[in-house]
mmCIF file of C-alpha atoms in Angstrom:
data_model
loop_
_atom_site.group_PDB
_atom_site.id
_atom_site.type_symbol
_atom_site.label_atom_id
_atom_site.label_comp_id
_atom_site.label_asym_id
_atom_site.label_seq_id
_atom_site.Cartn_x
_atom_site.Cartn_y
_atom_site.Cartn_z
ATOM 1 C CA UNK A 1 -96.470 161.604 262.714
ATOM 2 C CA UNK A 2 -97.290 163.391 259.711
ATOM 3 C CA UNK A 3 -101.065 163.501 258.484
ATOM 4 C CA UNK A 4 -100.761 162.024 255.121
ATOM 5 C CA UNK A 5 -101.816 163.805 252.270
ATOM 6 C CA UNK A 6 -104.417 162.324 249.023
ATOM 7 C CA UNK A 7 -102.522 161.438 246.799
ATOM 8 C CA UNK A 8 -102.273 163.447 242.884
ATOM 9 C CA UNK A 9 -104.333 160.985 241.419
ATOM 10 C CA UNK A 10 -107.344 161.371 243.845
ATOM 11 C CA UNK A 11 -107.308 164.768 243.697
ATOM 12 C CA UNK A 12 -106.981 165.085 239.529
ATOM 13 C CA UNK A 13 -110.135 163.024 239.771
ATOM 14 C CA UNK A 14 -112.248 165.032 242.790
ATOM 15 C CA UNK A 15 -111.302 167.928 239.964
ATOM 16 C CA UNK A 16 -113.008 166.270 237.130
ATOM 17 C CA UNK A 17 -115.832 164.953 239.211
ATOM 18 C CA UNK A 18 -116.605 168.532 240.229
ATOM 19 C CA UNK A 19 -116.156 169.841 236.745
ATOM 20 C CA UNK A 20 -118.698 166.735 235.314
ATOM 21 C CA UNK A 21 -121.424 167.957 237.695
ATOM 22 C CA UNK A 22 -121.242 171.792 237.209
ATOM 23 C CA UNK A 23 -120.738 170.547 233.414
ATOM 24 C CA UNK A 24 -123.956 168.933 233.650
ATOM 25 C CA UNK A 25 -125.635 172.084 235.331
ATOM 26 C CA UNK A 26 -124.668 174.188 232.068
ATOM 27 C CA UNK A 27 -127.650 175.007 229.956
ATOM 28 C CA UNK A 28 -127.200 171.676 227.334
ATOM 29 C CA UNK A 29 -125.758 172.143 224.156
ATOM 30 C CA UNK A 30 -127.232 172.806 220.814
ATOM 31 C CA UNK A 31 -127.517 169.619 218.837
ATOM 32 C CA UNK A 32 -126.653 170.389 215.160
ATOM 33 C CA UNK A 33 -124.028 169.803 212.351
ATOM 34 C CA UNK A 34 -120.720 171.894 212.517
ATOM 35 C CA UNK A 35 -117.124 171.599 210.794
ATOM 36 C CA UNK A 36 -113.777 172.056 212.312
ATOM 37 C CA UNK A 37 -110.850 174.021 210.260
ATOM 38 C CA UNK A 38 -107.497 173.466 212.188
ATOM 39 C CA UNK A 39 -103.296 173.547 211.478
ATOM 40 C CA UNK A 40 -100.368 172.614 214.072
ATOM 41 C CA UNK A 41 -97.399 171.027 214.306
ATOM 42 C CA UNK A 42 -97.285 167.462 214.195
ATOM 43 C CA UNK A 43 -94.188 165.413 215.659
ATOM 44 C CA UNK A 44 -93.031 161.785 214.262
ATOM 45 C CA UNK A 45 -91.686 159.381 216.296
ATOM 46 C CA UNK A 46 -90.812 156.701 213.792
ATOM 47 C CA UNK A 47 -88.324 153.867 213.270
ATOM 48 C CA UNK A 48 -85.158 153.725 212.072
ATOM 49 C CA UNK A 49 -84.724 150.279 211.246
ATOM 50 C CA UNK A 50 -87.930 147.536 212.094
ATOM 51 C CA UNK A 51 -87.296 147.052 215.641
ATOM 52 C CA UNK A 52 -85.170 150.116 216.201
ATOM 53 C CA UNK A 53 -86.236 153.623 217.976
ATOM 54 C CA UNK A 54 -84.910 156.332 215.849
ATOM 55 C CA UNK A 55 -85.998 159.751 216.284
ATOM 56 C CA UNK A 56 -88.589 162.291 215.695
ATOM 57 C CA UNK A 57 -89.873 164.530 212.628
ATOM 58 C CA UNK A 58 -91.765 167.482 212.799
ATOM 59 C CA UNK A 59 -94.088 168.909 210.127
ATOM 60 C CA UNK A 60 -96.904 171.170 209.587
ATOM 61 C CA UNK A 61 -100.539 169.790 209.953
ATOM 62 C CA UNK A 62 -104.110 170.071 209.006
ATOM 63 C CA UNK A 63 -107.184 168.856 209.246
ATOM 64 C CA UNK A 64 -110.452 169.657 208.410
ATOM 65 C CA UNK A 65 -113.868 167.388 210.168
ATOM 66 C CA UNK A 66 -117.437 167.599 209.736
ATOM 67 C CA UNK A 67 -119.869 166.932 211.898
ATOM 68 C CA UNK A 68 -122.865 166.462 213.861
ATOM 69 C CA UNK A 69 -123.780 166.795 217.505
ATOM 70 C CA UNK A 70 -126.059 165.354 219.703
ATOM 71 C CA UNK A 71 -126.266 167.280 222.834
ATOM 72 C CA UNK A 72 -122.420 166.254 224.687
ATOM 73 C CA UNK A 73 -121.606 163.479 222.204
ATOM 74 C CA UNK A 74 -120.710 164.056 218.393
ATOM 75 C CA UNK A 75 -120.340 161.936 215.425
ATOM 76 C CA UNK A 76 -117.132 163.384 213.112
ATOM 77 C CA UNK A 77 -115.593 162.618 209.641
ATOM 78 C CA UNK A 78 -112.073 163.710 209.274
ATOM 79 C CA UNK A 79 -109.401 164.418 206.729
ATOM 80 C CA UNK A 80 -106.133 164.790 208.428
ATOM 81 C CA UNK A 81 -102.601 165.684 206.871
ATOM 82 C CA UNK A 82 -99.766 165.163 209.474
ATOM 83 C CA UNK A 83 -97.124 167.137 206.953
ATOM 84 C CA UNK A 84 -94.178 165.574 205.244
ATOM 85 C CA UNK A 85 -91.311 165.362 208.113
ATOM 86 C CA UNK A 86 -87.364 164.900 207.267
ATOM 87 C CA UNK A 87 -85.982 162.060 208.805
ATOM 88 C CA UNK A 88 -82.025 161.106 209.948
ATOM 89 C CA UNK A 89 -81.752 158.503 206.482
ATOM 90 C CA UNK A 90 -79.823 160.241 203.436
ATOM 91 C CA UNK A 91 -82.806 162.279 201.976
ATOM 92 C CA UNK A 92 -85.121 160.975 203.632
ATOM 93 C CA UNK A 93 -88.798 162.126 204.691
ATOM 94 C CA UNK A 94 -92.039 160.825 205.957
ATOM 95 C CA UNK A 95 -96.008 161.591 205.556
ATOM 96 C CA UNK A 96 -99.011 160.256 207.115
ATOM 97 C CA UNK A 97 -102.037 161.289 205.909
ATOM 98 C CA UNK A 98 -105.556 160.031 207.120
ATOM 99 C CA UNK A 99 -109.566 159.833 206.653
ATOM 100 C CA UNK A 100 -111.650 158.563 209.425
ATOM 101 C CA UNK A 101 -114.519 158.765 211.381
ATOM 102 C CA UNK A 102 -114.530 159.615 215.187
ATOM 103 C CA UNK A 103 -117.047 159.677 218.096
ATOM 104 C CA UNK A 104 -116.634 162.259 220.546
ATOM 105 C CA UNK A 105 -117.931 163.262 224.175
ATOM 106 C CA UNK A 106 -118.039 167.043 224.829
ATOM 107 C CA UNK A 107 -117.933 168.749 228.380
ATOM 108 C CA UNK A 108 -119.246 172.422 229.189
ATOM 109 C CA UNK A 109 -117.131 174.193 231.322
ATOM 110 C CA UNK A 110 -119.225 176.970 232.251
ATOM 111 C CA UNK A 111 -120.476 179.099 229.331
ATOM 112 C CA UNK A 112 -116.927 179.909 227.917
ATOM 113 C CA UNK A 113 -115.405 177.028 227.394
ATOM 114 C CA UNK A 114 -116.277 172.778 226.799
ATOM 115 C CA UNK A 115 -113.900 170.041 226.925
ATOM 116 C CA UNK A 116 -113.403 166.894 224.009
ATOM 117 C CA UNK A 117 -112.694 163.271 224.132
ATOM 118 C CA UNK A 118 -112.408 161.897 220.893
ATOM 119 C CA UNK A 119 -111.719 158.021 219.672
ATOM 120 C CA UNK A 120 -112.014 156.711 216.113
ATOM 121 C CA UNK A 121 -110.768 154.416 213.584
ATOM 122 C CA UNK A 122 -108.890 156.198 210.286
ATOM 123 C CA UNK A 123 -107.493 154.936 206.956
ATOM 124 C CA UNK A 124 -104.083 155.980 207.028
ATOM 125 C CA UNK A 125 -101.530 156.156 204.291
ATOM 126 C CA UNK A 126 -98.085 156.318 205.259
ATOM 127 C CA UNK A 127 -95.327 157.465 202.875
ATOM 128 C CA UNK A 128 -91.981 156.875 203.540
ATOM 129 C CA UNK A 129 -88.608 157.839 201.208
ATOM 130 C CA UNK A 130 -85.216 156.084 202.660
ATOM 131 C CA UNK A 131 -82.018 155.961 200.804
ATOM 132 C CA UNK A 132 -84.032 157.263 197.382
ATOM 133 C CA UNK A 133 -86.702 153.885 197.809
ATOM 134 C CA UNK A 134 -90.219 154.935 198.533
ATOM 135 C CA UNK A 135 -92.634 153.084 200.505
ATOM 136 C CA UNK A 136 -96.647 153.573 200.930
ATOM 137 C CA UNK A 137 -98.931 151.473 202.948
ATOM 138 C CA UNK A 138 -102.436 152.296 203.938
ATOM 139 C CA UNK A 139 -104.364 150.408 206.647
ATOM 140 C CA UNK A 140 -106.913 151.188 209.412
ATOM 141 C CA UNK A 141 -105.430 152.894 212.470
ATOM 142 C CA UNK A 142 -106.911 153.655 215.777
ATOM 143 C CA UNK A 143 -107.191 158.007 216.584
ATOM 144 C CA UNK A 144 -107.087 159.561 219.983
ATOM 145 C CA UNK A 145 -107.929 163.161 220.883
ATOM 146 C CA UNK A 146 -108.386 165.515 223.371
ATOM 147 C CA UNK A 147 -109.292 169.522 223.290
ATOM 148 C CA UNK A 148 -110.825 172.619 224.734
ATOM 149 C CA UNK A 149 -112.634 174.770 222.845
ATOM 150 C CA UNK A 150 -113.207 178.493 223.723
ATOM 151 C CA UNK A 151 -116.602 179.402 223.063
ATOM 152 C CA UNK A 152 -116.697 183.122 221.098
ATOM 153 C CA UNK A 153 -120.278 182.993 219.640
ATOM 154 C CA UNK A 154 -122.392 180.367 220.304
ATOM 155 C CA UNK A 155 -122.112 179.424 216.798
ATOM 156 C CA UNK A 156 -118.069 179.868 216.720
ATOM 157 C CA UNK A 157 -115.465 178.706 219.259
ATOM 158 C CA UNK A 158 -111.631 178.384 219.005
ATOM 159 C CA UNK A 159 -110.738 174.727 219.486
ATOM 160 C CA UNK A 160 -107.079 174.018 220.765
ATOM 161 C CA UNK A 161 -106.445 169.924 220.382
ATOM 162 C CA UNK A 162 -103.847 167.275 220.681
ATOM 163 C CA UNK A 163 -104.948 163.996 218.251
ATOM 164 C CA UNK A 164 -102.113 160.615 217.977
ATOM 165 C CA UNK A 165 -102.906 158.043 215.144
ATOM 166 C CA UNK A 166 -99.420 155.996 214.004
ATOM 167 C CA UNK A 167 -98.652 154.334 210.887
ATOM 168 C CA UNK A 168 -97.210 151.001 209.622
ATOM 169 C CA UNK A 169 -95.259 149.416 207.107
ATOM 170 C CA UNK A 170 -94.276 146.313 206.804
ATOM 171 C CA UNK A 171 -90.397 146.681 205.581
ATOM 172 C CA UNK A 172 -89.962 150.659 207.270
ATOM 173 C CA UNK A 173 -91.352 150.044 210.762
ATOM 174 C CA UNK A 174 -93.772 152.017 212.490
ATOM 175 C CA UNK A 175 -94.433 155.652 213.307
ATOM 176 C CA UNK A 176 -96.466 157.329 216.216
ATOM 177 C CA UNK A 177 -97.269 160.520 215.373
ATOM 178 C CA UNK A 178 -98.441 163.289 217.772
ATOM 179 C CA UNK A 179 -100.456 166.881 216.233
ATOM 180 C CA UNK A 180 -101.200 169.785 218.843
ATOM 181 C CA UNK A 181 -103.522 172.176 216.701
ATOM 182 C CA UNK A 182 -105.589 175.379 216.889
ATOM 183 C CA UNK A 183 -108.535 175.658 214.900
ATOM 184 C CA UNK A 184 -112.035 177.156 214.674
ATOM 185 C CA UNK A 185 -115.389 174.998 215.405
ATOM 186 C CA UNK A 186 -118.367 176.469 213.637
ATOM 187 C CA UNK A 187 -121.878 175.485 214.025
ATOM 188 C CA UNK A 188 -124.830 175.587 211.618
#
């Protein structure tokens, strides 16, 4: 009989218990305000009809946050612009733009590099042309992220992030949208 093996999930999180307590070994991390600059490509997964799966968009993004940590948690204020996206309707497009605020837990990963978490609540505003009719609704939306960051300086690092926040209307449906981004982190 074969000696079974641990399974993926086991071992995924032996690898981030590891990484937690050489994390927590690293020299701490400066507390301090900083702002993050960052573009990407955003991708729309949004509805053709209410209760419908259409398709996706994709757009340009940017965002810019501000900042302030404490040690390996942050507090952060963001302005996000997922891009305007075309959709499959004759002339059609979406937008979702977004301010919120965000908490965030930050990992060292040796001296070069440092993990994020990051969960928050944003005011969305969702813009959506179909068929020549436009339609905008705004309303609070939950924000996920996660990201590494590349430490250059210890006052710069290059921050490489994937955030999701979705929109609603309530006669166009929904739409998830997904941004992968590369941006810089500085630190006052």
């Amino acid at each position: 009989m074969k000696p079974k093996l641990p399974s993926r999930h086991w071992l995924l999180a032996g690898a981030l218990a590891a990484a937690a307590c050489a994390a927590q070994a690293q020299s701490a991390p400066r507390a301090g305000p900083f702002m993050v600059a960052a573009v990407g490509r955003s991708d729309y997964n949004y509805d053709c009809y209410i209760f419908a799966d259409c398709s996706n968009a994709r757009a340009t993004s940017g965002k810019l946050g501000f900042g302030y940590r404490f040690g390996t948690f942050a507090v952060e204020g963001w302005w996000s612009d997922f891009g305007r996206g075309n959709t499959n309707d004759p002339g059609g497009s979406l937008r979702l733009q977004g301010l919120g605020a965000s908490a965030s837990w930050l990992m060292r990963f040796g001296e070069v590099a440092e993990g994020l978490l990051r969960a928050g609540l944003a005011d969305t505003r969702y813009t959506r042309t179909r068929f020549g009719d436009r339609t905008t609704a705004s309303e609070f939306q939950p924000t996920f992220g996660l990201g590494i960051g590349f430490i250059v300086t210890p006052q710069i690092s290059v921050e490489l992030a994937w955030d999701v926040t979705r929109g609603d209307a309530p006669d166009t449906g929904t739409v998830l949208v997904n941004a992968a981004s590369v941006g810089l982190r500085l630190r006052f």
